[in-house]
Amino acid sequence: MDIPLEVRGLTKLYGTRRGIVDASFDVGPGEIVGLLGPNGCGKSTTLHCITDYHSPTSGEALIAGIPHHRPSAKDRLGFLPDDLPLPESLSGRELLMLHAHLRPSLQLDTGYELLEVFDLMDHLDRYVGDYSHGMKRKLQLVLALAHRPKLLVLDEPLRGLDPEAAILTNTVISSFAGSDCGVLIATHDLAAAETTCDSVVIVNQGGVVARGAPADLKREHDAASLEEVFLTLTGIRSGLSAKLRRLALTLDINHPLVLGGTS
């Protein structure tokens, strides 16, 4: 069975600036992997190289065993970007048909079933520009899944979704992974990553600083939560502690502030 995603020594440099350096990790069949890191750490660069928006300086990403830049690899990839705008002058139906024309592997029956699940069928003939943010996100997910890819790459998939849509999205993602496909999720939601992901890759300052199952990382770092592991490995904990001390002085708070609340 092909491995949905293999990243080997992936490096992207922007002049002298590091985007990502020597990143290596896999997303196996049936596996949900979280890509975690602070803003500007290299997460987006990694996603853009995997999805061929950028060409890596060195290294490679294989999608179901195929180099990521080949057209046949793109047929095996579904991508939900964080902020890519949709063509607002098209209706939802026109956009679905456009994708079916551009991607012959897209299965319209699957697309319509997903549209029904996400309560979008009654809105198909409305302009996409009239959709709410949540409706646009759901439509993007339908377009990413309708050709039944081997690898699904999601950038903040739950952003802007109401609770019902978020639950449905998580269920769809889990069902997708359950069909021996792989899922890579970039997210800032550490609590969700701990409960949803089989393993996580933590990136900081352009490099991978940890990877493994959340339970293994917590045990390795003697931490109660994935958030604690993340704060320690990214160096955020020390910076936040200093800010909390300053905040206490500024607000004249006479008890110590601690991460996540007060004591």
mmCIF file of C-alpha atoms in Angstrom:
data_model
loop_
_atom_site.group_PDB
_atom_site.id
_atom_site.type_symbol
_atom_site.label_atom_id
_atom_site.label_comp_id
_atom_site.label_asym_id
_atom_site.label_seq_id
_atom_site.Cartn_x
_atom_site.Cartn_y
_atom_site.Cartn_z
ATOM 1 C CA MET A 1 0.000 0.000 0.000
ATOM 2 C CA ASP A 2 1.342 3.433 -0.973
ATOM 3 C CA ILE A 3 2.186 5.883 1.806
ATOM 4 C CA PRO A 4 -0.058 8.961 1.340
ATOM 5 C CA LEU A 5 2.743 11.437 2.126
ATOM 6 C CA GLU A 6 6.509 11.122 2.513
ATOM 7 C CA VAL A 7 8.480 14.306 3.211
ATOM 8 C CA ARG A 8 12.246 13.867 2.920
ATOM 9 C CA GLY A 9 14.764 16.609 3.723
ATOM 10 C CA LEU A 10 12.374 19.322 2.539
ATOM 11 C CA THR A 11 14.092 22.711 2.446
ATOM 12 C CA LYS A 12 12.845 26.054 1.147
ATOM 13 C CA LEU A 13 15.014 29.159 1.361
ATOM 14 C CA TYR A 14 13.938 32.686 0.429
ATOM 15 C CA GLY A 15 17.314 34.261 -0.240
ATOM 16 C CA THR A 16 19.026 34.112 3.146
ATOM 17 C CA ARG A 17 15.757 33.588 5.034
ATOM 18 C CA ARG A 18 14.786 30.101 6.166
ATOM 19 C CA GLY A 19 11.315 28.983 5.204
ATOM 20 C CA ILE A 20 11.744 25.367 6.250
ATOM 21 C CA VAL A 21 14.987 23.390 6.543
ATOM 22 C CA ASP A 22 15.480 19.619 6.310
ATOM 23 C CA ALA A 23 11.925 18.627 7.291
ATOM 24 C CA SER A 24 11.199 14.895 7.205
ATOM 25 C CA PHE A 25 8.014 13.101 8.245
ATOM 26 C CA ASP A 26 5.344 10.722 6.926
ATOM 27 C CA VAL A 27 1.568 10.569 6.870
ATOM 28 C CA GLY A 28 0.653 6.895 6.753
ATOM 29 C CA PRO A 29 -2.525 5.195 5.502
ATOM 30 C CA GLY A 30 -5.401 5.879 7.886
ATOM 31 C CA GLU A 31 -3.343 8.423 9.826
ATOM 32 C CA ILE A 32 -4.234 11.977 10.869
ATOM 33 C CA VAL A 33 -1.109 14.071 11.454
ATOM 34 C CA GLY A 34 -1.114 17.557 12.960
ATOM 35 C CA LEU A 35 1.373 20.180 11.781
ATOM 36 C CA LEU A 36 1.870 22.584 14.684
ATOM 37 C CA GLY A 37 3.925 25.718 15.204
ATOM 38 C CA PRO A 38 3.821 29.449 15.940
ATOM 39 C CA ASN A 39 3.137 31.993 13.204
ATOM 40 C CA GLY A 40 6.107 32.369 10.868
ATOM 41 C CA CYS A 41 7.671 29.063 11.901
ATOM 42 C CA GLY A 42 7.526 27.324 8.503
ATOM 43 C CA LYS A 43 4.125 25.567 8.554
ATOM 44 C CA SER A 44 2.712 27.419 5.558
ATOM 45 C CA THR A 45 5.958 27.021 3.618
ATOM 46 C CA THR A 46 5.829 23.276 4.250
ATOM 47 C CA LEU A 47 2.222 23.058 3.045
ATOM 48 C CA HIS A 48 2.972 25.171 -0.023
ATOM 49 C CA CYS A 49 5.883 22.924 -0.998
ATOM 50 C CA ILE A 50 3.853 19.739 -0.504
ATOM 51 C CA THR A 51 0.979 21.120 -2.605
ATOM 52 C CA ASP A 52 3.378 22.520 -5.254
ATOM 53 C CA TYR A 53 2.504 26.182 -4.718
ATOM 54 C CA HIS A 54 6.244 26.647 -4.127
ATOM 55 C CA SER A 55 9.168 24.618 -5.423
ATOM 56 C CA PRO A 56 11.483 23.419 -2.639
ATOM 57 C CA THR A 57 15.126 24.444 -2.692
ATOM 58 C CA SER A 58 16.029 20.818 -1.955
ATOM 59 C CA GLY A 59 14.427 17.638 -0.704
ATOM 60 C CA GLU A 60 11.155 16.164 -1.866
ATOM 61 C CA ALA A 61 7.584 15.312 -1.022
ATOM 62 C CA LEU A 62 6.025 12.134 -2.388
ATOM 63 C CA ILE A 63 2.248 11.814 -2.620
ATOM 64 C CA ALA A 64 1.262 8.145 -2.811
ATOM 65 C CA GLY A 65 4.814 7.466 -3.988
ATOM 66 C CA ILE A 66 4.743 10.128 -6.738
ATOM 67 C CA PRO A 67 6.866 13.328 -6.696
ATOM 68 C CA HIS A 68 4.568 16.164 -5.622
ATOM 69 C CA HIS A 69 5.099 18.279 -8.770
ATOM 70 C CA ARG A 70 3.804 15.659 -11.207
ATOM 71 C CA PRO A 71 0.206 15.988 -12.473
ATOM 72 C CA SER A 72 -0.574 12.425 -11.370
ATOM 73 C CA ALA A 73 0.384 13.382 -7.791
ATOM 74 C CA LYS A 74 -2.083 16.273 -7.852
ATOM 75 C CA ASP A 75 -4.858 13.816 -8.771
ATOM 76 C CA ARG A 76 -4.130 12.089 -5.463
ATOM 77 C CA LEU A 77 -4.115 15.314 -3.415
ATOM 78 C CA GLY A 78 -6.965 17.293 -1.882
ATOM 79 C CA PHE A 79 -6.098 20.704 -0.420
ATOM 80 C CA LEU A 80 -8.156 23.002 1.793
ATOM 81 C CA PRO A 81 -6.206 26.288 2.086
ATOM 82 C CA ASP A 82 -6.705 28.706 4.941
ATOM 83 C CA ASP A 83 -7.494 31.848 2.987
ATOM 84 C CA LEU A 84 -7.602 31.151 -0.761
ATOM 85 C CA PRO A 85 -10.532 33.187 -2.115
ATOM 86 C CA LEU A 86 -13.165 31.460 -4.218
ATOM 87 C CA PRO A 87 -14.433 32.989 -7.497
ATOM 88 C CA GLU A 88 -17.375 34.955 -6.122
ATOM 89 C CA SER A 89 -19.009 35.611 -9.504
ATOM 90 C CA LEU A 90 -19.731 31.894 -9.981
ATOM 91 C CA SER A 91 -22.551 29.971 -8.373
ATOM 92 C CA GLY A 92 -21.730 26.980 -6.205
ATOM 93 C CA ARG A 93 -22.961 24.677 -8.966
ATOM 94 C CA GLU A 94 -20.836 26.413 -11.607
ATOM 95 C CA LEU A 95 -17.775 26.128 -9.385
ATOM 96 C CA LEU A 96 -18.366 22.415 -8.861
ATOM 97 C CA MET A 97 -18.727 21.875 -12.621
ATOM 98 C CA LEU A 98 -15.588 23.933 -13.269
ATOM 99 C CA HIS A 99 -13.631 21.694 -10.901
ATOM 100 C CA ALA A 100 -15.098 18.611 -12.582
ATOM 101 C CA HIS A 101 -13.898 19.958 -15.945
ATOM 102 C CA LEU A 102 -10.411 20.788 -14.650
ATOM 103 C CA ARG A 103 -10.091 17.561 -12.651
ATOM 104 C CA PRO A 104 -11.627 14.627 -14.573
ATOM 105 C CA SER A 105 -11.150 12.370 -11.540
ATOM 106 C CA LEU A 106 -13.720 14.431 -9.600
ATOM 107 C CA GLN A 107 -16.791 12.310 -8.862
ATOM 108 C CA LEU A 108 -19.941 14.405 -9.091
ATOM 109 C CA ASP A 109 -21.988 11.855 -7.139
ATOM 110 C CA THR A 110 -19.546 12.184 -4.241
ATOM 111 C CA GLY A 111 -19.603 15.959 -4.550
ATOM 112 C CA TYR A 112 -23.389 16.143 -4.391
ATOM 113 C CA GLU A 113 -23.507 13.747 -1.427
ATOM 114 C CA LEU A 114 -21.046 15.949 0.476
ATOM 115 C CA LEU A 115 -22.996 19.077 -0.446
ATOM 116 C CA GLU A 116 -26.097 17.424 1.000
ATOM 117 C CA VAL A 117 -24.269 16.527 4.218
ATOM 118 C CA PHE A 118 -23.084 20.114 4.639
ATOM 119 C CA ASP A 119 -26.526 21.600 3.874
ATOM 120 C CA LEU A 120 -25.312 23.367 0.734
ATOM 121 C CA MET A 121 -27.629 21.822 -1.868
ATOM 122 C CA ASP A 122 -30.263 24.534 -1.442
ATOM 123 C CA HIS A 123 -27.604 27.205 -2.054
ATOM 124 C CA LEU A 124 -25.941 25.759 -5.159
ATOM 125 C CA ASP A 125 -27.433 28.321 -7.529
ATOM 126 C CA ARG A 126 -26.473 31.320 -5.382
ATOM 127 C CA TYR A 127 -23.325 33.268 -6.148
ATOM 128 C CA VAL A 128 -20.398 32.120 -4.019
ATOM 129 C CA GLY A 129 -19.873 35.784 -3.137
ATOM 130 C CA ASP A 130 -23.175 35.665 -1.243
ATOM 131 C CA TYR A 131 -22.086 32.675 0.867
ATOM 132 C CA SER A 132 -21.165 33.144 4.510
ATOM 133 C CA HIS A 133 -17.588 32.420 5.562
ATOM 134 C CA GLY A 134 -18.635 29.067 6.991
ATOM 135 C CA MET A 135 -20.448 28.089 3.786
ATOM 136 C CA LYS A 136 -17.358 28.931 1.741
ATOM 137 C CA ARG A 137 -15.193 26.760 4.003
ATOM 138 C CA LYS A 138 -17.612 23.857 3.629
ATOM 139 C CA LEU A 139 -17.672 24.294 -0.152
ATOM 140 C CA GLN A 140 -13.864 24.285 -0.218
ATOM 141 C CA LEU A 141 -13.836 21.020 1.728
ATOM 142 C CA VAL A 142 -16.313 19.449 -0.698
ATOM 143 C CA LEU A 143 -14.090 20.441 -3.631
ATOM 144 C CA ALA A 144 -11.021 19.023 -1.851
ATOM 145 C CA LEU A 145 -12.727 15.658 -1.237
ATOM 146 C CA ALA A 146 -14.947 15.066 -4.271
ATOM 147 C CA HIS A 147 -12.219 13.325 -6.310
ATOM 148 C CA ARG A 148 -11.475 10.934 -3.400
ATOM 149 C CA PRO A 149 -7.774 11.794 -2.971
ATOM 150 C CA LYS A 150 -5.202 9.627 -1.197
ATOM 151 C CA LEU A 151 -3.917 12.614 0.796
ATOM 152 C CA LEU A 152 -5.969 15.444 2.278
ATOM 153 C CA VAL A 153 -4.064 18.573 3.356
ATOM 154 C CA LEU A 154 -6.053 20.967 5.550
ATOM 155 C CA ASP A 155 -5.000 24.409 6.758
ATOM 156 C CA GLU A 156 -7.101 25.447 9.789
ATOM 157 C CA PRO A 157 -10.157 23.480 8.549
ATOM 158 C CA LEU A 158 -12.440 24.482 11.440
ATOM 159 C CA ARG A 159 -11.838 28.225 11.254
ATOM 160 C CA GLY A 160 -15.157 30.091 11.005
ATOM 161 C CA LEU A 161 -17.371 27.011 11.320
ATOM 162 C CA ASP A 162 -20.302 26.804 13.725
ATOM 163 C CA PRO A 163 -20.323 23.861 16.187
ATOM 164 C CA GLU A 164 -22.518 21.631 14.011
ATOM 165 C CA ALA A 165 -20.377 22.195 10.917
ATOM 166 C CA ALA A 166 -17.195 21.646 12.947
ATOM 167 C CA ILE A 167 -18.501 18.317 14.258
ATOM 168 C CA LEU A 168 -19.507 17.261 10.741
ATOM 169 C CA THR A 169 -16.112 18.291 9.376
ATOM 170 C CA ASN A 170 -14.262 16.291 12.033
ATOM 171 C CA THR A 171 -16.472 13.291 11.289
ATOM 172 C CA VAL A 172 -15.791 13.566 7.551
ATOM 173 C CA ILE A 173 -12.039 13.860 8.207
ATOM 174 C CA SER A 174 -12.054 10.784 10.466
ATOM 175 C CA SER A 175 -14.103 8.803 7.936
ATOM 176 C CA PHE A 176 -11.718 9.829 5.168
ATOM 177 C CA ALA A 177 -8.706 8.639 7.176
ATOM 178 C CA GLY A 178 -10.577 5.428 7.977
ATOM 179 C CA SER A 179 -10.544 4.545 4.269
ATOM 180 C CA ASP A 180 -6.726 4.135 4.372
ATOM 181 C CA CYS A 181 -6.092 7.673 3.181
ATOM 182 C CA GLY A 182 -3.885 10.186 4.991
ATOM 183 C CA VAL A 183 -4.690 13.580 6.483
ATOM 184 C CA LEU A 184 -2.273 16.413 7.286
ATOM 185 C CA ILE A 185 -3.820 19.217 9.363
ATOM 186 C CA ALA A 186 -2.074 22.518 10.081
ATOM 187 C CA THR A 187 -3.687 24.073 13.132
ATOM 188 C CA HIS A 188 -3.193 26.351 16.131
ATOM 189 C CA ASP A 189 -5.835 24.432 18.106
ATOM 190 C CA LEU A 190 -3.570 22.360 20.340
ATOM 191 C CA ALA A 191 -6.415 20.803 22.348
ATOM 192 C CA ALA A 192 -8.106 19.579 19.164
ATOM 193 C CA ALA A 193 -4.799 18.283 17.810
ATOM 194 C CA GLU A 194 -4.218 16.282 20.995
ATOM 195 C CA THR A 195 -7.573 14.513 20.719
ATOM 196 C CA THR A 196 -7.880 14.250 16.921
ATOM 197 C CA CYS A 197 -4.381 13.529 15.627
ATOM 198 C CA ASP A 198 -2.605 10.173 15.704
ATOM 199 C CA SER A 199 0.704 12.024 15.648
ATOM 200 C CA VAL A 200 1.959 15.595 15.417
ATOM 201 C CA VAL A 201 4.905 17.392 13.852
ATOM 202 C CA ILE A 202 6.008 20.500 15.754
ATOM 203 C CA VAL A 203 7.847 23.136 13.717
ATOM 204 C CA ASN A 204 9.744 26.131 15.079
ATOM 205 C CA GLN A 205 12.072 28.669 13.458
ATOM 206 C CA GLY A 206 12.096 26.820 10.150
ATOM 207 C CA GLY A 207 12.795 23.320 11.440
ATOM 208 C CA VAL A 208 11.081 20.260 12.875
ATOM 209 C CA VAL A 209 11.718 20.173 16.637
ATOM 210 C CA ALA A 210 9.558 17.150 17.531
ATOM 211 C CA ARG A 211 7.321 14.509 16.021
ATOM 212 C CA GLY A 212 5.373 11.635 17.479
ATOM 213 C CA ALA A 213 2.099 10.614 19.084
ATOM 214 C CA PRO A 214 0.758 13.201 21.562
ATOM 215 C CA ALA A 215 0.852 10.650 24.396
ATOM 216 C CA ASP A 216 4.487 9.783 23.638
ATOM 217 C CA LEU A 217 5.529 13.446 23.505
ATOM 218 C CA LYS A 218 3.781 14.168 26.809
ATOM 219 C CA ARG A 219 5.547 11.241 28.440
ATOM 220 C CA GLU A 220 8.914 12.194 26.946
ATOM 221 C CA HIS A 221 8.654 15.775 28.222
ATOM 222 C CA ASP A 222 6.861 14.957 31.497
ATOM 223 C CA ALA A 223 3.957 17.198 30.456
ATOM 224 C CA ALA A 224 0.273 17.054 31.334
ATOM 225 C CA SER A 225 -0.874 18.219 27.890
ATOM 226 C CA LEU A 226 0.298 18.695 24.326
ATOM 227 C CA GLU A 227 0.039 22.439 24.967
ATOM 228 C CA GLU A 228 2.731 22.170 27.645
ATOM 229 C CA VAL A 229 4.995 20.276 25.248
ATOM 230 C CA PHE A 230 4.401 22.885 22.553
ATOM 231 C CA LEU A 231 5.088 25.857 24.839
ATOM 232 C CA THR A 232 8.344 24.312 26.007
ATOM 233 C CA LEU A 233 9.707 23.193 22.631
ATOM 234 C CA THR A 234 8.908 26.462 20.865
ATOM 235 C CA GLY A 235 10.316 28.636 23.665
ATOM 236 C CA ILE A 236 6.986 30.393 24.049
ATOM 237 C CA ARG A 237 6.660 29.500 27.743
ATOM 238 C CA SER A 238 9.540 31.706 28.903
ATOM 239 C CA GLY A 239 8.349 34.657 26.819
ATOM 240 C CA LEU A 240 4.777 34.326 28.071
ATOM 241 C CA SER A 241 5.901 34.138 31.692
ATOM 242 C CA ALA A 242 7.734 37.443 31.328
ATOM 243 C CA LYS A 243 4.663 39.024 29.709
ATOM 244 C CA LEU A 244 2.422 37.778 32.516
ATOM 245 C CA ARG A 245 4.690 39.333 35.138
ATOM 246 C CA ARG A 246 4.572 42.632 33.262
ATOM 247 C CA LEU A 247 0.788 42.373 32.891
ATOM 248 C CA ALA A 248 0.379 41.818 36.628
ATOM 249 C CA LEU A 249 2.388 44.965 37.331
ATOM 250 C CA THR A 250 0.498 46.993 34.712
ATOM 251 C CA LEU A 251 -2.937 45.982 36.038
ATOM 252 C CA ASP A 252 -1.833 46.099 39.682
ATOM 253 C CA ILE A 253 -2.810 42.468 40.215
ATOM 254 C CA ASN A 254 -1.609 41.286 43.616
ATOM 255 C CA HIS A 255 -1.605 37.558 42.879
ATOM 256 C CA PRO A 256 0.598 35.723 40.379
ATOM 257 C CA LEU A 257 -0.748 35.094 36.895
ATOM 258 C CA VAL A 258 -0.128 31.670 35.423
ATOM 259 C CA LEU A 259 -0.502 30.342 31.900
ATOM 260 C CA GLY A 260 -4.129 29.496 31.204
ATOM 261 C CA GLY A 261 -5.619 31.471 34.093
ATOM 262 C CA THR A 262 -4.872 32.842 37.547
ATOM 263 C CA SER A 263 -3.818 31.386 40.863
#
